[in-house]
Structure formats: structure tokens, C-alpha cells
Amino acid sequence: MSRIAVVGSINQDIVIRVPRIPQPGETVHHGRLARYAGGKGANQAVAAARAGASVGMLGAVGPDTAGDDLLRGLTAHGVDTTHVARVDSAATGTALIAVDDAGANSIAVAEGANFEIDPANVASAIASIQPIAVIGQREVPDDVTNAAFAAAPSGLRVLNVSPVDQGVVIDLGQVDIAVVNEIEAAQLAEGSNDNDPVALARSLAARTQRGCVVTLGGAGLVAHLDGQTNVQPAFPTTVVDTTGAGDAFCGVFTAALAAGRSVEVALRWGQAAGALAAATPGAQPSMPLADDIRHLAETELA
């Protein structure tokens, strides 16, 4: 069992499935409402745990019933919540998600308690856990993620650089592996006119310790890791809801690397996890189990 610390967001997802995602100023009727546990950090923690890793979550929730429910859910999935803080200054993070009939989504987030995490407490927790790997994203303040990575200089540090905006203040030089989608890769390329995924992966890899993975949805992925370029097609899937699919990839990819699997196998496991997650509604409920991931990952692609 690998030991992974996930530093990131814990959210309640309020999801409305609609025929199409509304345009600005438009109201779309005939929606179906559901509530799920979410947040990129919590999703990735659950994904890694369900894939067989020993996982600790570092984050914060508010003093409300949503926080209670989310903590119980993480524990039920085998995630250690010892280092999740309860803060009185903000409500538990909430995401409002519209999902259309094709499985595409549009998300608005109220960060709440996720932006009240103390970087010093996170650094102390990392020192206590001594993880093999640390996963971070950008749904918590960058100084929190920086503190976590700085406290784990000898572990594998994986950053899902999502969401990307002009205020990114994480030094990719202290990151071992960056994971981005194609849009985020182009945003991070600092004005480059080259939108070729291979070129983007190589360019961003040069700014990290080990490399970069660019996920391409239904087109698969491109990775440039440890000086080698790897192009993998996607596994076929029936897309129901893409919410959490990228988080499934990050959690399972990191868990596989931390368990000693090769880069190629870890990428394949991550791809399989993302495909399985996209075929199921919700974020955390869609995170697949190790046996299902293994079965799909060992399937030959056409």
C-alpha cells in the first residue's frame, strides 16, 4: 500500500443535469438535481484510495452538516481525515455544476473553507505523514500547495495545474510531474503559438523536475517524462459525466507510480480510471475500484 498525501479542496457538488448548458442570460428547464461529494483534492484522494493506496487528506471544511457528510464520505472510502481542519470562519466549499446530455459540464465554485487552510499546519502534517507522494491542485491557495511540496523534497510531487489563471504562483521547478489538460497546457505555455500537444508537453516538462502529462480527453494523452515522450490513445467509453474524470486520472496515476509501477503502466492505469469515471454520474461516486481499473488497463486498444 503506497502512502499518499493529497492537499486540496473538499466540496459539496450540487449537480443539475440539463439538455444543454445555459448560455449567459439563458434559462434551461427540465433539469434533474443531485448532490455529490466533490472537490478536486477529495476526488483525487478517493481515486487513489479506491485504487489501493493508503491516502491522507489535507484540507478544510466548515462548521456545517455538509462538512460532516463529506468527512464521513472520505472515511468510508478509506481516506484518513486526521489532517482535515474544521474552520469556523467559512462554510464548506460548494460547486454548482451543470451537466448536459453529452456529459460536458460547466462549474461555478464557492471555495469557502478551502481558502482558510493554514500553510504551516499543512507543512507540519506532511512532516508527520512522511508521504511517498504528494498530490496538489489549484482549488486551494497556492501558498498551501507550495508549503506542502517544500515539506516533501524527497517524495514524488504531482501537481494538477487546474484551474489555470493569471495568478498562478506555484514554481513548477519544485514539482516533479505536472498534469494539465490541453487547454491548461496552452495557457501555461506563456504566449507560445504552438498548440501541438507533444510540443506543449515537452515545453512544460522542461520547467519541472521530471516532466509533464497533457490529457486530451477522448483523444488520449501525451506525456514527456524522464526524457521520454509517450503518446497513448484513450480507452473507449460511453461518456455520462466528465466531472471528476481528470481527478480519477491524477489520483490513480500517482498511486500507480507510488506503488512502483512503470511510467507507461501508470499512465495506462490513469487513462483507464478516467474512462471509467466518465461513464458514471458524479465525482467521488464515479471513482473506480482497482480490479475494474486493472481489467480495463489490460485491455488491448484497437
XYZ file of C-alpha atoms in Angstrom, residues 12 60 79 100 131 148 161 195 232 240 254 257 279 289:
14
model
C -20.176 19.632 -1.885
C -10.561 22.111 5.491
C -9.187 8.160 3.256
C -25.523 18.372 -20.436
C 4.422 10.501 2.318
C 3.269 21.008 1.108
C -2.282 22.652 -12.510
C -0.640 24.151 -29.811
C -1.423 6.967 -25.559
C -22.141 10.162 -18.982
C 0.082 8.896 -8.821
C 3.780 5.423 -9.639
C -19.064 6.631 -17.622
C -12.042 0.250 -7.944
